[in-house]
Amino acid sequence: MFASQVGIGYAVTCWNPGEDKVKTAALIVAAGRGSRAGADTPKQYLEIAGKSVLRRSIEAMAVCPSVASVTVVIHPDDAERYADATQGTFTKLRRPATGGATRQASVRLGLQELREIAPDSVLIHDAARPFVPPAVVERVVGALRTHIGALAALPVQDTLKREAPGGLIAATVDRSGLWQAQTPQGFHYASILSAHERAAAQGLDDFTDDAAIAEWAGLDVQLVLGSPENRKITTSDDVVDACRRLESTMGMGWEPRTGTGFDVHRFAPGDSVWLCGVRIPHHARLEGHSDADVALHALTDALLGAIGDGDIGQHFPPSDPRWKGAASRLFLADAARRVAERGGRIVNVDVTLLCEAPRIGPHRPRMQAEVAEILGISSDRVGIKATTTEGLGFTGRGEGIAAMANALVLLPIA
Ligand code: MG
């Protein structure tokens, strides 16, 4: 029975880019003191293979195409640690929220902090789960299309015993239908915010996770399949264990894949062109069924090429009226989703535009930021270059623009 519910969780992740209007915010809870890890530093700031647990958790959420923004709830004493842990560019990261005395209070304060961006849904995630695979995040997001709440969880595998006084076994507990809760736990934003505020108003402060608050408030929470990889860092042994696993994963468990893409669109009468998701005033437009963003089309094909998953024309046929005038970022986001669904990570992408005009240089920073945001990577992983063809050929004659692209993706070795 539960297995079929998990099946639903999978099924609804089938994605129609035309419907992707839902704004999903990630809220990472990092306000705990985490003394169990046995160090002076709270466990979320401990380093695993040169990177803090928190930074890894932020990256794990930010890399997911469905996640529009990431907010971290921190302890008031940790501002400096947080600044250290988040150095560099995270395009999706918002300023941190300050937590409270309990995990429950911290989540509530974090949810209240999200009011100003008013997301449709929120994914509440423990900072201590830095290895959550993108596929698990996308399953939770997918289930939120049909449920108010969704929880990543694993069926209990071990036999369970109930203890009697003196350390004797009182009973063997039937494990069928029992699941271990993980995070992220996703909810429609307004519903979980209201549940948290009502619980606080009634002085209820001992819920151990957000799904428990949702249950108390009578909200539907769907179980979706988590992952054994999504383990929690609780003790110093977990940190050592995570370092070991990561080192072996970095050497053995991933294989790099590259893909290339190429596209051409011709000029037609108009006043602007779309390139890398940016509208640039020009004395012509590019002709095409969608917005004719030749650069995003080449990038989309490069990503699809890297994972051997057909091409843009196969997934979004020009003959399909749904894609008439469509923003090409939908195509690129769909390719990123396909990478995430395979458990893959985008390392970098690189695009070269071939045209005499318009000039690309002034628009490069915005183009990098757009592509980085669509793909959920930092903008230093996005190359944008342009060249003329010295007046030669169709680009030289100003008849159209060509773009070539490549992408590097890491896929888990099956
Ligand atoms: Mg095209």
Short mmCIF file of C-alpha atoms and ligand atoms in Angstrom, two decimals:
data_model
loop_
_atom_site.label_atom_id
_atom_site.label_comp_id
_atom_site.label_asym_id
_atom_site.label_seq_id
_atom_site.Cartn_x
_atom_site.Cartn_y
_atom_site.Cartn_z
CA MET A 1 0.00 0.00 0.00
CA PHE A 2 2.81 2.35 0.93
CA ALA A 3 4.79 1.20 -2.07
CA SER A 4 2.01 2.36 -4.37
CA GLN A 5 1.97 5.76 -2.64
CA VAL A 6 5.67 6.05 -3.29
CA GLY A 7 4.87 5.16 -6.88
CA ILE A 8 2.63 8.20 -7.06
CA GLY A 9 5.50 10.27 -5.72
CA TYR A 10 7.55 9.18 -8.68
CA ALA A 11 4.82 9.56 -11.25
CA VAL A 12 4.06 13.18 -10.52
CA THR A 13 7.68 14.19 -11.08
CA CYS A 14 6.95 13.90 -14.82
CA TRP A 15 7.34 17.51 -15.67
CA ASN A 16 5.64 19.74 -18.13
CA PRO A 17 7.72 22.90 -18.55
CA GLY A 18 4.59 24.82 -19.51
CA GLU A 19 3.26 24.28 -15.99
CA ASP A 20 6.41 25.18 -14.11
CA LYS A 21 5.13 28.35 -12.49
CA VAL A 22 5.55 27.09 -8.93
CA LYS A 23 8.08 29.00 -6.86
CA THR A 24 9.86 26.68 -4.44
CA ALA A 25 12.08 28.01 -1.64
CA ALA A 26 14.51 25.89 0.35
CA LEU A 27 14.86 26.54 4.09
CA ILE A 28 17.94 24.94 5.63
CA VAL A 29 17.88 24.59 9.41
CA ALA A 30 21.38 25.18 10.80
CA ALA A 31 20.68 26.84 14.15
CA GLY A 32 21.49 23.84 16.39
CA ARG A 33 24.55 23.57 18.60
CA GLY A 34 25.09 19.94 17.54
CA SER A 35 27.26 18.97 20.49
CA ARG A 36 26.80 15.26 19.72
CA ALA A 37 29.43 15.45 16.99
CA GLY A 38 31.90 15.87 19.84
CA ALA A 39 33.65 19.06 18.82
CA ASP A 40 33.56 22.71 19.88
CA THR A 41 32.34 23.67 16.44
CA PRO A 42 28.66 22.91 15.75
CA LYS A 43 28.52 19.90 13.44
CA GLN A 44 27.06 21.82 10.49
CA TYR A 45 30.26 23.88 10.33
CA LEU A 46 32.64 20.91 10.48
CA GLU A 47 34.50 20.20 7.28
CA ILE A 48 34.13 17.10 5.18
CA ALA A 49 36.91 16.80 2.60
CA GLY A 50 37.66 20.53 2.70
CA LYS A 51 34.10 21.85 2.62
CA SER A 52 31.75 22.46 5.53
CA VAL A 53 28.67 20.31 6.05
CA LEU A 54 26.49 23.44 5.73
CA ARG A 55 28.09 24.55 2.47
CA ARG A 56 27.53 21.09 1.04
CA SER A 57 23.86 21.22 2.12
CA ILE A 58 23.40 24.65 0.51
CA GLU A 59 24.98 23.41 -2.73
CA ALA A 60 22.87 20.26 -2.69
CA MET A 61 19.67 22.33 -2.59
CA ALA A 62 20.85 25.15 -4.89
CA VAL A 63 21.82 22.70 -7.63
CA CYS A 64 18.21 21.47 -7.94
CA PRO A 65 16.45 23.08 -10.90
CA SER A 66 13.14 23.34 -9.00
CA VAL A 67 14.64 25.28 -6.09
CA ALA A 68 14.37 29.03 -6.72
CA SER A 69 16.03 30.29 -3.54
CA VAL A 70 17.85 29.03 -0.47
CA THR A 71 17.61 30.57 3.02
CA VAL A 72 19.57 29.25 6.00
CA VAL A 73 18.39 29.60 9.60
CA ILE A 74 21.45 30.15 11.79
CA HIS A 75 22.22 30.50 15.51
CA PRO A 76 22.71 34.14 16.58
CA ASP A 77 26.33 33.33 17.58
CA ASP A 78 27.21 31.84 14.18
CA ALA A 79 27.18 34.90 11.89
CA GLU A 80 30.93 34.71 11.36
CA ARG A 81 30.98 30.95 10.83
CA TYR A 82 28.13 31.35 8.36
CA ALA A 83 29.96 34.06 6.41
CA ASP A 84 33.02 31.75 6.19
CA ALA A 85 30.94 28.79 5.09
CA THR A 86 29.19 30.68 2.29
CA GLN A 87 32.08 32.58 0.72
CA GLY A 88 31.84 32.95 -3.05
CA THR A 89 28.93 33.09 -5.41
CA PHE A 90 25.63 31.42 -4.71
CA THR A 91 23.09 33.07 -6.97
CA LYS A 92 20.13 31.50 -5.16
CA LEU A 93 21.27 32.16 -1.57
CA ARG A 94 19.34 34.79 0.41
CA ARG A 95 20.48 36.48 3.63
CA PRO A 96 20.26 34.14 6.64
CA ALA A 97 17.43 34.09 9.17
CA THR A 98 18.10 33.94 12.92
CA GLY A 99 16.85 30.86 14.72
CA GLY A 100 15.25 30.31 18.12
CA ALA A 101 15.67 28.08 21.17
CA THR A 102 14.38 24.87 19.57
CA ARG A 103 14.44 23.41 16.08
CA GLN A 104 10.71 24.03 15.87
CA ALA A 105 11.11 27.72 16.78
CA SER A 106 13.96 28.09 14.30
CA VAL A 107 11.86 26.69 11.48
CA ARG A 108 8.97 28.99 12.37
CA LEU A 109 11.24 32.05 12.38
CA GLY A 110 12.73 30.94 9.06
CA LEU A 111 9.28 30.47 7.54
CA GLN A 112 8.26 33.95 8.72
CA GLU A 113 11.40 35.35 7.10
CA LEU A 114 10.23 33.91 3.75
CA ARG A 115 7.06 36.05 3.82
CA GLU A 116 8.72 38.75 1.75
CA ILE A 117 9.35 36.36 -1.17
CA ALA A 118 6.02 34.55 -0.72
CA PRO A 119 7.01 31.17 -2.22
CA ASP A 120 4.30 28.70 -3.29
CA SER A 121 6.06 25.91 -1.49
CA VAL A 122 8.95 25.41 0.87
CA LEU A 123 11.42 22.56 1.34
CA ILE A 124 12.60 22.35 4.95
CA HIS A 125 15.96 20.61 5.09
CA ASP A 126 18.39 19.73 7.90
CA ALA A 127 21.85 21.24 7.43
CA ALA A 128 23.17 17.93 8.75
CA ARG A 129 22.06 16.09 5.57
CA PRO A 130 24.60 17.40 3.07
CA PHE A 131 24.40 14.46 0.67
CA VAL A 132 20.75 14.64 -0.34
CA PRO A 133 20.63 13.60 -4.02
CA PRO A 134 18.91 16.03 -6.42
CA ALA A 135 16.54 13.23 -7.45
CA VAL A 136 15.16 13.05 -3.88
CA VAL A 137 14.57 16.82 -3.81
CA GLU A 138 12.80 16.67 -7.16
CA ARG A 139 10.60 13.79 -5.93
CA VAL A 140 9.46 15.86 -2.95
CA VAL A 141 8.77 18.86 -5.22
CA GLY A 142 6.89 16.60 -7.63
CA ALA A 143 4.63 15.22 -4.88
CA LEU A 144 3.71 18.79 -3.85
CA ARG A 145 1.79 19.14 -7.12
CA THR A 146 -0.85 16.80 -5.71
CA HIS A 147 -0.33 16.96 -1.92
CA ILE A 148 -0.02 19.74 0.66
CA GLY A 149 3.02 18.05 2.20
CA ALA A 150 5.62 15.51 1.14
CA LEU A 151 8.32 13.78 3.12
CA ALA A 152 11.46 12.00 1.95
CA ALA A 153 11.67 8.74 3.88
CA LEU A 154 13.03 5.20 3.74
CA PRO A 155 11.20 1.99 4.62
CA VAL A 156 12.63 0.53 7.84
CA GLN A 157 14.83 -2.47 6.94
CA ASP A 158 16.11 -3.59 10.34
CA THR A 159 14.11 -5.67 12.78
CA LEU A 160 12.89 -3.45 15.60
CA LYS A 161 12.88 -4.37 19.30
CA ARG A 162 11.11 -2.67 22.17
CA GLU A 163 13.16 -2.57 25.36
CA ALA A 164 11.90 -3.66 28.77
CA PRO A 165 13.43 -2.54 32.09
CA GLY A 166 16.90 -4.07 32.59
CA GLY A 167 17.76 -4.02 28.90
CA LEU A 168 15.69 -7.08 28.12
CA ILE A 169 13.56 -7.35 25.01
CA ALA A 170 9.90 -6.68 25.69
CA ALA A 171 8.69 -7.26 22.14
CA THR A 172 9.60 -7.38 18.48
CA VAL A 173 7.88 -4.50 16.72
CA ASP A 174 6.21 -5.13 13.38
CA ARG A 175 8.20 -3.00 10.93
CA SER A 176 5.78 -3.24 8.02
CA GLY A 177 4.50 0.20 7.11
CA LEU A 178 7.23 1.90 9.17
CA TRP A 179 9.39 4.54 7.51
CA GLN A 180 12.38 6.54 8.69
CA ALA A 181 11.83 10.26 8.12
CA GLN A 182 14.52 12.20 6.27
CA THR A 183 14.53 15.73 4.93
CA PRO A 184 13.68 17.66 2.81
CA GLN A 185 10.12 17.84 4.03
CA GLY A 186 8.14 19.93 1.57
CA PHE A 187 4.89 21.83 2.10
CA HIS A 188 2.66 24.40 0.53
CA TYR A 189 4.12 27.49 2.14
CA ALA A 190 0.99 29.15 3.53
CA SER A 191 -0.26 25.87 5.08
CA ILE A 192 2.92 25.00 6.98
CA LEU A 193 3.49 28.59 8.11
CA SER A 194 -0.01 28.72 9.56
CA ALA A 195 0.42 25.27 11.21
CA HIS A 196 3.69 26.39 12.84
CA GLU A 197 2.18 29.65 14.08
CA ARG A 198 -0.87 27.89 15.52
CA ALA A 199 1.31 25.32 17.30
CA ALA A 200 3.43 28.10 18.81
CA ALA A 201 0.34 30.06 19.86
CA GLN A 202 -0.91 26.98 21.73
CA GLY A 203 2.43 26.52 23.47
CA LEU A 204 3.17 23.24 21.69
CA ASP A 205 6.92 23.12 21.26
CA ASP A 206 8.04 19.50 21.25
CA PHE A 207 7.43 18.41 17.66
CA THR A 208 10.55 16.68 16.35
CA ASP A 209 9.96 17.41 12.67
CA ASP A 210 7.75 19.49 10.41
CA ALA A 211 5.76 16.54 9.12
CA ALA A 212 4.65 15.98 12.75
CA ILE A 213 3.34 19.55 12.89
CA ALA A 214 1.59 19.04 9.57
CA GLU A 215 -0.02 15.85 10.89
CA TRP A 216 -1.13 17.70 14.03
CA ALA A 217 -2.67 20.40 11.81
CA GLY A 218 -4.48 17.73 9.76
CA LEU A 219 -2.52 18.33 6.55
CA ASP A 220 -1.95 15.55 3.97
CA VAL A 221 1.67 14.45 3.90
CA GLN A 222 2.78 12.08 1.13
CA LEU A 223 5.72 9.70 1.68
CA VAL A 224 8.21 9.73 -1.18
CA LEU A 225 11.30 7.58 -1.46
CA GLY A 226 14.40 9.11 0.13
CA SER A 227 17.89 7.70 -0.27
CA PRO A 228 20.40 5.86 1.92
CA GLU A 229 22.93 8.46 0.70
CA ASN A 230 20.88 11.13 2.47
CA ARG A 231 22.26 10.18 5.87
CA LYS A 232 22.44 12.58 8.77
CA ILE A 233 25.74 13.76 10.20
CA THR A 234 25.22 13.36 13.96
CA THR A 235 28.44 12.15 15.57
CA SER A 236 32.15 12.66 14.92
CA ASP A 237 32.19 9.10 13.54
CA ASP A 238 29.67 10.23 10.91
CA VAL A 239 32.07 13.00 9.86
CA VAL A 240 34.97 10.56 9.50
CA ASP A 241 32.72 8.10 7.68
CA ALA A 242 31.46 10.82 5.32
CA CYS A 243 35.05 11.87 4.49
CA ARG A 244 35.91 8.29 3.61
CA ARG A 245 32.85 7.78 1.46
CA LEU A 246 33.34 11.07 -0.32
CA GLU A 247 36.96 10.36 -1.11
CA SER A 248 36.05 7.02 -2.63
CA THR A 249 33.10 8.59 -4.48
CA MET A 250 35.24 11.35 -5.91
CA GLY A 251 37.74 8.83 -7.27
CA MET A 252 35.57 5.91 -8.30
CA GLY A 253 31.88 6.57 -8.19
CA TRP A 254 31.43 9.29 -10.80
CA GLU A 255 32.17 9.46 -14.46
CA PRO A 256 32.50 12.67 -16.44
CA ARG A 257 30.36 13.09 -19.54
CA THR A 258 30.66 15.83 -22.12
CA GLY A 259 28.19 16.97 -24.75
CA THR A 260 28.20 19.51 -27.55
CA GLY A 261 25.44 21.55 -29.13
CA PHE A 262 25.13 23.71 -32.21
CA ASP A 263 22.29 25.88 -33.47
CA VAL A 264 21.52 28.58 -36.03
CA HIS A 265 18.62 31.02 -36.32
CA ARG A 266 18.11 33.54 -39.11
CA PHE A 267 17.30 37.23 -38.67
CA ALA A 268 13.85 38.59 -39.48
CA PRO A 269 12.42 42.10 -39.16
CA GLY A 270 12.14 43.03 -35.46
CA ASP A 271 13.66 45.08 -32.66
CA SER A 272 15.45 42.68 -30.29
CA VAL A 273 17.03 39.25 -29.96
CA TRP A 274 17.04 36.79 -27.04
CA LEU A 275 20.49 35.42 -26.24
CA CYS A 276 21.26 33.34 -23.10
CA GLY A 277 17.93 34.36 -21.59
CA VAL A 278 18.64 38.09 -22.00
CA ARG A 279 16.70 40.38 -24.33
CA ILE A 280 19.06 42.59 -26.32
CA PRO A 281 17.83 45.51 -28.44
CA HIS A 282 18.80 44.97 -32.09
CA HIS A 283 17.61 46.09 -35.51
CA ALA A 284 16.29 42.57 -36.18
CA ARG A 285 14.91 39.59 -34.28
CA LEU A 286 15.78 35.93 -34.58
CA GLU A 287 13.17 33.84 -36.32
CA GLY A 288 11.96 30.62 -34.72
CA HIS A 289 9.03 28.84 -33.21
CA SER A 290 10.05 29.64 -29.61
CA ASP A 291 11.81 32.87 -28.62
CA ALA A 292 14.65 31.61 -30.90
CA ASP A 293 17.33 31.94 -28.21
CA VAL A 294 20.00 30.25 -30.29
CA ALA A 295 22.49 30.14 -27.38
CA LEU A 296 20.11 28.40 -24.96
CA HIS A 297 19.17 25.93 -27.72
CA ALA A 298 22.83 25.00 -28.24
CA LEU A 299 23.32 24.71 -24.45
CA THR A 300 20.23 22.53 -24.09
CA ASP A 301 21.57 20.17 -26.76
CA ALA A 302 24.98 20.09 -25.07
CA LEU A 303 23.41 18.92 -21.79
CA LEU A 304 21.16 16.40 -23.52
CA GLY A 305 24.20 15.18 -25.43
CA ALA A 306 26.17 14.66 -22.23
CA ILE A 307 23.54 12.28 -20.87
CA GLY A 308 22.67 10.67 -24.22
CA ASP A 309 19.06 11.80 -24.06
CA GLY A 310 18.13 12.85 -27.59
CA ASP A 311 17.96 16.49 -28.62
CA ILE A 312 15.86 19.59 -28.13
CA GLY A 313 13.77 18.94 -31.25
CA GLN A 314 12.81 15.49 -29.96
CA HIS A 315 11.64 16.74 -26.55
CA PHE A 316 10.10 20.01 -27.78
CA PRO A 317 9.00 19.48 -31.39
CA PRO A 318 8.67 22.81 -33.29
CA SER A 319 5.39 21.42 -34.65
CA ASP A 320 3.88 21.43 -31.13
CA PRO A 321 1.83 24.62 -30.62
CA ARG A 322 2.65 24.56 -26.86
CA TRP A 323 6.17 25.84 -27.60
CA LYS A 324 5.10 28.71 -29.86
CA GLY A 325 6.78 31.81 -28.47
CA ALA A 326 8.01 29.80 -25.46
CA ALA A 327 10.89 31.15 -23.36
CA SER A 328 13.83 28.91 -24.16
CA ARG A 329 14.85 28.83 -20.49
CA LEU A 330 12.14 26.16 -20.16
CA PHE A 331 14.06 23.91 -22.55
CA LEU A 332 17.32 24.39 -20.67
CA ALA A 333 15.64 23.87 -17.29
CA ASP A 334 14.15 20.64 -18.62
CA ALA A 335 17.59 19.40 -19.69
CA ALA A 336 18.93 20.27 -16.20
CA ARG A 337 16.06 18.33 -14.67
CA ARG A 338 16.96 15.31 -16.83
CA VAL A 339 20.54 15.49 -15.51
CA ALA A 340 19.27 15.76 -11.91
CA GLU A 341 16.91 12.82 -12.41
CA ARG A 342 19.90 10.62 -13.24
CA GLY A 343 21.60 11.77 -10.03
CA GLY A 344 24.02 13.83 -12.13
CA ARG A 345 25.70 17.16 -11.49
CA ILE A 346 26.55 19.87 -13.98
CA VAL A 347 30.21 20.83 -13.62
CA ASN A 348 30.34 23.62 -16.22
CA VAL A 349 28.90 24.80 -19.52
CA ASP A 350 30.46 26.96 -22.20
CA VAL A 351 28.87 28.73 -25.16
CA THR A 352 30.33 30.60 -28.13
CA LEU A 353 28.16 32.95 -30.19
CA LEU A 354 29.08 33.61 -33.81
CA CYS A 355 27.77 36.93 -35.10
CA GLU A 356 28.83 40.36 -36.34
CA ALA A 357 26.21 42.07 -34.15
CA PRO A 358 24.85 42.71 -31.57
CA ARG A 359 27.86 43.12 -29.29
CA ILE A 360 27.82 40.47 -26.58
CA GLY A 361 30.43 41.78 -24.11
CA PRO A 362 28.23 44.34 -22.32
CA HIS A 363 25.58 41.67 -21.69
CA ARG A 364 27.89 38.87 -20.59
CA PRO A 365 27.47 39.23 -16.78
CA ARG A 366 23.67 39.11 -17.05
CA MET A 367 23.84 36.18 -19.45
CA GLN A 368 26.10 34.27 -17.05
CA ALA A 369 23.76 35.00 -14.16
CA GLU A 370 20.68 33.88 -16.14
CA VAL A 371 22.21 30.60 -17.28
CA ALA A 372 23.66 29.96 -13.80
CA GLU A 373 20.27 30.47 -12.23
CA ILE A 374 18.47 28.19 -14.69
CA LEU A 375 21.04 25.43 -14.15
CA GLY A 376 21.49 25.93 -10.40
CA ILE A 377 25.25 26.38 -10.63
CA SER A 378 27.52 29.30 -9.77
CA SER A 379 28.14 31.82 -12.54
CA ASP A 380 31.87 31.04 -12.64
CA ARG A 381 30.80 27.68 -14.11
CA VAL A 382 29.16 29.39 -17.09
CA GLY A 383 31.34 30.49 -20.01
CA ILE A 384 29.92 32.99 -22.52
CA LYS A 385 32.08 34.01 -25.47
CA ALA A 386 31.48 35.63 -28.83
CA THR A 387 33.34 36.00 -32.07
CA THR A 388 32.71 37.47 -35.50
CA THR A 389 33.52 35.41 -38.58
CA GLU A 390 35.48 38.26 -40.20
CA GLY A 391 32.61 39.09 -42.52
CA LEU A 392 32.66 35.57 -43.99
CA GLY A 393 29.71 33.25 -44.47
CA PHE A 394 26.10 33.71 -43.38
CA THR A 395 26.99 35.12 -39.97
CA GLY A 396 29.46 37.48 -41.64
CA ARG A 397 26.75 38.71 -44.00
CA GLY A 398 24.51 39.35 -40.99
CA GLU A 399 21.89 36.81 -42.07
CA GLY A 400 21.66 35.14 -38.67
CA ILE A 401 23.43 34.00 -35.50
CA ALA A 402 25.07 30.66 -34.79
CA ALA A 403 25.92 29.26 -31.37
CA MET A 404 28.00 26.33 -30.22
CA ALA A 405 28.13 24.98 -26.70
CA ASN A 406 29.53 22.27 -24.57
CA ALA A 407 28.72 20.88 -21.17
CA LEU A 408 30.52 18.71 -18.62
CA VAL A 409 28.33 16.57 -16.40
CA LEU A 410 29.21 14.05 -13.66
CA LEU A 411 26.99 10.97 -13.55
CA PRO A 412 27.07 8.30 -10.86
CA ILE A 413 28.51 5.06 -12.20
CA ALA A 414 25.62 2.62 -12.27
MG MG B 1 16.97 26.48 -32.35
#
